[in-house]
Amino acid sequence: MSKLPLERLTTLQSIGFTWKWFYDTARGKRSKLSEEDRDLAVHYESLRELQMPYTSPASIPFDKLPMLTHLELLSIQVLDGLGPALRQAIQLESLSVFCTRREHDNLFEALALLKSELPNLHSLCLLTRKQGVLECDHVQIIIDFLQGRTRLRRFRSTFTLHADDRLRYLQAIASLRNLETLHWDVFTQDITQDFMQEFVRHIPSRMSALSLATSGTFKGGDTFADLVSIDFSRHSSQTLH
């Protein structure tokens, strides 16, 4: 990437460079990106969509990104200072972050700081590795962040929760009354009929696309009976995965 003449792209509006670190790290592998390919310099003034392998939030030149609305941090390695950094991009409409377990504290510290900010956010994607259940304190932070975000239309997460925390999490999702698309990867959690009944009770009325992923098991032949019996006629389109 460092060999490309990016400086010639003076009216660049969108750039995306996803280093394979994201895919390797998600699978528990290690990989390194050469120093010269990190924190690349481009013309930022017209950028609306940005996805780059920055070293840390401090490396992102938010002061040069007045038009930025879509930010994907899928190849970032440390999240220290993420909250204060994102405060410089209050106009963000879409945010995606991949976070290793060791960076959970930094991620949730940022979400706690931003719980009343980013008012235009309509898409949120929070990805992490398959490494156990979410701590109770972190569950409360994501609940507080989601609660009442009526502009949020798309939400994806890969959090595994204790059964005691799941209801509160679903109640926060239910408060997203304009949510249209939900993807939830529950990793090794079993999908039971009780799980689905609880889930169905908290589906926002405008949701039209649902994806549930697990490497656990589906227990009981009627597990999805309640889901497919929902009156989807209120939706303009429906997608289930």
mmCIF file of C-alpha atoms in Angstrom:
data_model
loop_
_atom_site.group_PDB
_atom_site.id
_atom_site.type_symbol
_atom_site.label_atom_id
_atom_site.label_comp_id
_atom_site.label_asym_id
_atom_site.label_seq_id
_atom_site.Cartn_x
_atom_site.Cartn_y
_atom_site.Cartn_z
ATOM 1 C CA MET A 1 0.000 0.000 0.000
ATOM 2 C CA SER A 2 2.801 2.433 0.785
ATOM 3 C CA LYS A 3 3.923 2.227 -2.859
ATOM 4 C CA LEU A 4 0.600 3.445 -4.220
ATOM 5 C CA PRO A 5 0.428 7.138 -5.275
ATOM 6 C CA LEU A 6 -2.426 7.915 -2.893
ATOM 7 C CA GLU A 7 -1.430 11.570 -2.809
ATOM 8 C CA ARG A 8 -2.785 11.953 -6.353
ATOM 9 C CA LEU A 9 -6.339 11.183 -5.219
ATOM 10 C CA THR A 10 -7.158 14.737 -4.217
ATOM 11 C CA THR A 11 -10.960 14.374 -4.154
ATOM 12 C CA LEU A 12 -11.104 10.945 -2.526
ATOM 13 C CA GLN A 13 -14.458 10.260 -0.861
ATOM 14 C CA SER A 14 -14.076 6.621 0.192
ATOM 15 C CA ILE A 15 -11.100 4.393 0.937
ATOM 16 C CA GLY A 16 -11.029 0.911 2.428
ATOM 17 C CA PHE A 17 -7.992 -1.222 3.202
ATOM 18 C CA THR A 18 -8.680 -4.250 5.419
ATOM 19 C CA TRP A 19 -5.448 -5.946 6.368
ATOM 20 C CA LYS A 20 -5.749 -9.687 6.988
ATOM 21 C CA TRP A 21 -4.907 -9.096 10.669
ATOM 22 C CA PHE A 22 -8.652 -8.789 11.218
ATOM 23 C CA TYR A 23 -9.346 -12.237 9.803
ATOM 24 C CA ASP A 24 -6.291 -13.846 11.416
ATOM 25 C CA THR A 25 -6.983 -12.317 14.805
ATOM 26 C CA ALA A 26 -10.624 -13.360 14.675
ATOM 27 C CA ARG A 27 -9.340 -16.931 14.316
ATOM 28 C CA GLY A 28 -6.786 -16.597 17.097
ATOM 29 C CA LYS A 29 -3.772 -16.308 14.792
ATOM 30 C CA ARG A 30 -1.040 -13.694 14.756
ATOM 31 C CA SER A 31 0.083 -11.619 11.802
ATOM 32 C CA LYS A 32 2.014 -8.407 11.361
ATOM 33 C CA LEU A 33 1.763 -5.501 8.973
ATOM 34 C CA SER A 34 4.973 -3.761 7.970
ATOM 35 C CA GLU A 35 5.498 -0.351 9.562
ATOM 36 C CA GLU A 36 5.510 1.476 6.227
ATOM 37 C CA ASP A 37 2.001 0.217 5.499
ATOM 38 C CA ARG A 38 0.514 1.563 8.716
ATOM 39 C CA ASP A 39 -1.059 4.989 9.203
ATOM 40 C CA LEU A 40 -0.917 5.837 5.502
ATOM 41 C CA ALA A 41 -1.233 9.488 4.511
ATOM 42 C CA VAL A 42 -4.017 10.341 2.064
ATOM 43 C CA HIS A 43 -6.032 13.441 1.186
ATOM 44 C CA TYR A 44 -8.662 13.443 3.912
ATOM 45 C CA GLU A 45 -10.646 16.616 3.316
ATOM 46 C CA SER A 46 -13.332 15.022 1.100
ATOM 47 C CA LEU A 47 -13.411 11.592 2.738
ATOM 48 C CA ARG A 48 -16.799 10.329 3.873
ATOM 49 C CA GLU A 49 -15.950 6.628 4.308
ATOM 50 C CA LEU A 50 -12.706 5.466 5.906
ATOM 51 C CA GLN A 51 -11.321 2.018 6.615
ATOM 52 C CA MET A 52 -7.572 1.884 7.230
ATOM 53 C CA PRO A 53 -5.137 -0.214 9.340
ATOM 54 C CA TYR A 54 -4.360 2.462 11.896
ATOM 55 C CA THR A 55 -2.121 1.609 14.821
ATOM 56 C CA SER A 56 -4.310 3.391 17.378
ATOM 57 C CA PRO A 57 -7.084 6.030 17.545
ATOM 58 C CA ALA A 58 -4.418 8.689 18.035
ATOM 59 C CA SER A 59 -3.163 7.915 14.509
ATOM 60 C CA ILE A 60 -6.471 8.896 12.897
ATOM 61 C CA PRO A 61 -6.362 12.543 11.760
ATOM 62 C CA PHE A 62 -9.898 13.471 12.807
ATOM 63 C CA ASP A 63 -9.034 17.161 12.582
ATOM 64 C CA LYS A 64 -8.641 16.671 8.804
ATOM 65 C CA LEU A 65 -11.880 14.694 8.358
ATOM 66 C CA PRO A 66 -14.733 17.223 8.450
ATOM 67 C CA MET A 67 -16.888 15.157 6.065
ATOM 68 C CA LEU A 68 -16.399 11.728 7.673
ATOM 69 C CA THR A 69 -19.641 9.813 8.246
ATOM 70 C CA HIS A 70 -18.565 6.133 8.001
ATOM 71 C CA LEU A 71 -15.626 4.742 9.973
ATOM 72 C CA GLU A 72 -14.473 1.111 10.090
ATOM 73 C CA LEU A 73 -11.698 0.159 12.515
ATOM 74 C CA LEU A 74 -11.324 -3.509 11.646
ATOM 75 C CA SER A 75 -7.536 -3.622 11.594
ATOM 76 C CA ILE A 76 -6.721 -1.444 14.568
ATOM 77 C CA GLN A 77 -4.604 -3.086 17.258
ATOM 78 C CA VAL A 78 -5.064 -0.884 20.330
ATOM 79 C CA LEU A 79 -8.102 1.168 21.318
ATOM 80 C CA ASP A 80 -6.623 3.340 24.045
ATOM 81 C CA GLY A 81 -8.189 6.799 23.724
ATOM 82 C CA LEU A 82 -10.959 5.711 21.349
ATOM 83 C CA GLY A 83 -13.684 7.656 23.145
ATOM 84 C CA PRO A 84 -11.994 11.079 23.104
ATOM 85 C CA ALA A 85 -10.907 10.457 19.503
ATOM 86 C CA LEU A 86 -14.453 9.718 18.329
ATOM 87 C CA ARG A 87 -15.706 12.846 20.059
ATOM 88 C CA GLN A 88 -13.954 14.702 17.252
ATOM 89 C CA ALA A 89 -16.251 12.998 14.722
ATOM 90 C CA ILE A 90 -19.626 13.787 16.237
ATOM 91 C CA GLN A 91 -21.194 13.619 12.761
ATOM 92 C CA LEU A 92 -20.523 9.863 12.411
ATOM 93 C CA GLU A 93 -23.424 7.870 11.002
ATOM 94 C CA SER A 94 -21.771 4.432 10.834
ATOM 95 C CA LEU A 95 -19.144 2.873 13.116
ATOM 96 C CA SER A 96 -17.545 -0.587 12.987
ATOM 97 C CA VAL A 97 -14.890 -1.757 15.458
ATOM 98 C CA PHE A 98 -13.067 -5.067 15.832
ATOM 99 C CA CYS A 99 -11.716 -5.592 19.330
ATOM 100 C CA THR A 100 -9.571 -8.318 20.856
ATOM 101 C CA ARG A 101 -10.314 -9.413 24.403
ATOM 102 C CA ARG A 102 -7.339 -7.524 25.803
ATOM 103 C CA GLU A 103 -8.822 -4.283 24.422
ATOM 104 C CA HIS A 104 -12.316 -4.766 25.890
ATOM 105 C CA ASP A 105 -11.706 -2.284 28.696
ATOM 106 C CA ASN A 106 -10.715 0.405 26.189
ATOM 107 C CA LEU A 107 -13.692 -0.327 23.943
ATOM 108 C CA PHE A 108 -16.234 -0.165 26.736
ATOM 109 C CA GLU A 109 -14.581 2.861 28.293
ATOM 110 C CA ALA A 110 -15.174 4.569 24.931
ATOM 111 C CA LEU A 111 -18.814 3.442 24.774
ATOM 112 C CA ALA A 112 -19.386 4.717 28.309
ATOM 113 C CA LEU A 113 -17.939 8.106 27.355
ATOM 114 C CA LEU A 114 -20.042 8.278 24.186
ATOM 115 C CA LYS A 115 -23.348 6.987 25.522
ATOM 116 C CA SER A 116 -25.061 10.364 25.012
ATOM 117 C CA GLU A 117 -23.093 11.320 21.905
ATOM 118 C CA LEU A 118 -22.927 10.360 18.209
ATOM 119 C CA PRO A 119 -26.574 11.399 17.731
ATOM 120 C CA ASN A 120 -26.590 10.608 13.992
ATOM 121 C CA LEU A 121 -25.431 7.003 14.389
ATOM 122 C CA HIS A 122 -27.614 4.709 12.269
ATOM 123 C CA SER A 123 -25.256 1.707 11.953
ATOM 124 C CA LEU A 124 -23.129 0.065 14.660
ATOM 125 C CA CYS A 125 -20.970 -3.049 14.335
ATOM 126 C CA LEU A 126 -19.005 -4.357 17.346
ATOM 127 C CA LEU A 127 -16.926 -7.459 16.647
ATOM 128 C CA THR A 128 -14.743 -9.439 19.009
ATOM 129 C CA ARG A 129 -13.106 -12.840 19.236
ATOM 130 C CA LYS A 130 -14.777 -15.917 20.681
ATOM 131 C CA GLN A 131 -13.391 -15.568 24.196
ATOM 132 C CA GLY A 132 -15.955 -16.231 26.877
ATOM 133 C CA VAL A 133 -18.919 -14.254 28.129
ATOM 134 C CA LEU A 134 -19.064 -10.497 28.489
ATOM 135 C CA GLU A 135 -18.352 -9.081 31.933
ATOM 136 C CA CYS A 136 -21.380 -7.696 33.776
ATOM 137 C CA ASP A 137 -19.946 -4.162 33.894
ATOM 138 C CA HIS A 138 -19.401 -4.232 30.142
ATOM 139 C CA VAL A 139 -22.940 -5.515 29.560
ATOM 140 C CA GLN A 140 -24.341 -2.522 31.443
ATOM 141 C CA ILE A 141 -22.236 -0.130 29.380
ATOM 142 C CA ILE A 142 -23.453 -1.491 26.038
ATOM 143 C CA ILE A 143 -27.027 -1.432 27.368
ATOM 144 C CA ASP A 144 -26.663 2.220 28.381
ATOM 145 C CA PHE A 145 -25.136 3.036 24.990
ATOM 146 C CA LEU A 146 -27.952 1.382 23.023
ATOM 147 C CA GLN A 147 -30.888 2.453 25.163
ATOM 148 C CA GLY A 148 -33.217 4.727 23.244
ATOM 149 C CA ARG A 149 -31.038 5.256 20.143
ATOM 150 C CA THR A 150 -34.018 5.713 17.879
ATOM 151 C CA ARG A 151 -31.914 6.554 14.814
ATOM 152 C CA LEU A 152 -30.041 3.250 14.908
ATOM 153 C CA ARG A 153 -31.229 1.089 12.007
ATOM 154 C CA ARG A 154 -28.497 -1.571 11.808
ATOM 155 C CA PHE A 155 -26.742 -3.323 14.679
ATOM 156 C CA ARG A 156 -24.302 -6.211 14.676
ATOM 157 C CA SER A 157 -22.522 -7.692 17.671
ATOM 158 C CA THR A 158 -20.573 -10.813 18.602
ATOM 159 C CA PHE A 159 -21.079 -10.728 22.361
ATOM 160 C CA THR A 160 -21.811 -13.858 24.353
ATOM 161 C CA LEU A 161 -23.812 -13.049 27.478
ATOM 162 C CA HIS A 162 -24.627 -14.730 30.763
ATOM 163 C CA ALA A 163 -28.242 -15.844 30.865
ATOM 164 C CA ASP A 164 -28.819 -13.332 33.690
ATOM 165 C CA ASP A 165 -27.679 -10.469 31.439
ATOM 166 C CA ARG A 166 -29.432 -11.514 28.247
ATOM 167 C CA LEU A 167 -32.870 -10.149 29.154
ATOM 168 C CA ARG A 168 -31.504 -6.677 29.919
ATOM 169 C CA TYR A 169 -29.589 -6.724 26.647
ATOM 170 C CA LEU A 170 -32.719 -7.676 24.701
ATOM 171 C CA GLN A 171 -34.660 -4.927 26.445
ATOM 172 C CA ALA A 172 -32.088 -2.432 25.179
ATOM 173 C CA ILE A 173 -32.482 -3.811 21.645
ATOM 174 C CA ALA A 174 -36.260 -3.509 22.001
ATOM 175 C CA SER A 175 -35.806 0.207 22.718
ATOM 176 C CA LEU A 176 -34.304 0.676 19.223
ATOM 177 C CA ARG A 177 -37.705 1.273 17.709
ATOM 178 C CA ASN A 178 -36.364 2.030 14.204
ATOM 179 C CA LEU A 179 -33.992 -0.953 14.084
ATOM 180 C CA GLU A 180 -34.316 -2.691 10.715
ATOM 181 C CA THR A 181 -31.397 -5.145 10.661
ATOM 182 C CA LEU A 182 -29.930 -7.173 13.519
ATOM 183 C CA HIS A 183 -27.025 -9.623 13.338
ATOM 184 C CA TRP A 184 -26.100 -11.340 16.585
ATOM 185 C CA ASP A 185 -23.348 -13.944 16.728
ATOM 186 C CA VAL A 186 -23.790 -15.719 20.046
ATOM 187 C CA PHE A 187 -20.834 -18.038 19.373
ATOM 188 C CA THR A 188 -21.139 -21.233 21.442
ATOM 189 C CA GLN A 189 -24.449 -20.431 23.076
ATOM 190 C CA ASP A 190 -27.192 -22.992 22.463
ATOM 191 C CA ILE A 191 -30.343 -21.731 20.726
ATOM 192 C CA THR A 192 -33.254 -23.191 22.667
ATOM 193 C CA GLN A 193 -36.988 -22.609 22.421
ATOM 194 C CA ASP A 194 -36.879 -20.531 25.612
ATOM 195 C CA PHE A 195 -34.096 -18.421 24.090
ATOM 196 C CA MET A 196 -36.147 -17.806 20.934
ATOM 197 C CA GLN A 197 -39.349 -17.017 22.817
ATOM 198 C CA GLU A 198 -37.486 -14.441 24.885
ATOM 199 C CA PHE A 199 -35.841 -13.071 21.756
ATOM 200 C CA VAL A 200 -39.097 -12.761 19.815
ATOM 201 C CA ARG A 201 -40.711 -10.755 22.608
ATOM 202 C CA HIS A 202 -38.059 -8.068 22.134
ATOM 203 C CA ILE A 203 -37.900 -7.738 18.352
ATOM 204 C CA PRO A 204 -38.480 -4.066 17.414
ATOM 205 C CA SER A 205 -41.598 -3.579 15.319
ATOM 206 C CA ARG A 206 -39.769 -2.226 12.253
ATOM 207 C CA MET A 207 -37.112 -4.932 12.042
ATOM 208 C CA SER A 208 -37.079 -6.629 8.635
ATOM 209 C CA ALA A 209 -33.772 -8.566 8.604
ATOM 210 C CA LEU A 210 -32.473 -10.914 11.288
ATOM 211 C CA SER A 211 -29.319 -13.019 11.428
ATOM 212 C CA LEU A 212 -28.475 -15.274 14.378
ATOM 213 C CA ALA A 213 -25.212 -17.219 14.278
ATOM 214 C CA THR A 214 -23.909 -19.825 16.687
ATOM 215 C CA SER A 215 -21.486 -22.722 16.797
ATOM 216 C CA GLY A 216 -23.624 -24.172 19.561
ATOM 217 C CA THR A 217 -26.661 -26.372 19.005
ATOM 218 C CA PHE A 218 -30.321 -25.836 18.156
ATOM 219 C CA LYS A 219 -32.260 -27.701 20.802
ATOM 220 C CA GLY A 220 -35.808 -28.803 20.217
ATOM 221 C CA GLY A 221 -37.704 -29.231 16.984
ATOM 222 C CA ASP A 222 -39.888 -26.185 17.719
ATOM 223 C CA THR A 223 -37.005 -23.807 18.400
ATOM 224 C CA PHE A 224 -37.958 -21.454 15.558
ATOM 225 C CA ALA A 225 -41.723 -21.915 15.738
ATOM 226 C CA ASP A 226 -42.299 -18.619 17.515
ATOM 227 C CA LEU A 227 -40.006 -16.759 15.138
ATOM 228 C CA VAL A 228 -41.707 -17.834 11.935
ATOM 229 C CA SER A 229 -45.166 -17.253 13.408
ATOM 230 C CA ILE A 230 -44.532 -13.526 13.850
ATOM 231 C CA ASP A 231 -46.818 -11.292 11.819
ATOM 232 C CA PHE A 232 -44.248 -9.883 9.409
ATOM 233 C CA SER A 233 -46.917 -8.171 7.331
ATOM 234 C CA ARG A 234 -46.014 -4.957 9.137
ATOM 235 C CA HIS A 235 -42.585 -5.056 7.471
ATOM 236 C CA SER A 236 -41.829 -4.033 3.926
ATOM 237 C CA SER A 237 -39.416 -6.960 3.493
ATOM 238 C CA GLN A 238 -38.146 -9.858 5.571
ATOM 239 C CA THR A 239 -34.865 -11.702 5.679
ATOM 240 C CA LEU A 240 -33.943 -14.460 8.115
ATOM 241 C CA HIS A 241 -30.618 -16.276 8.407
#
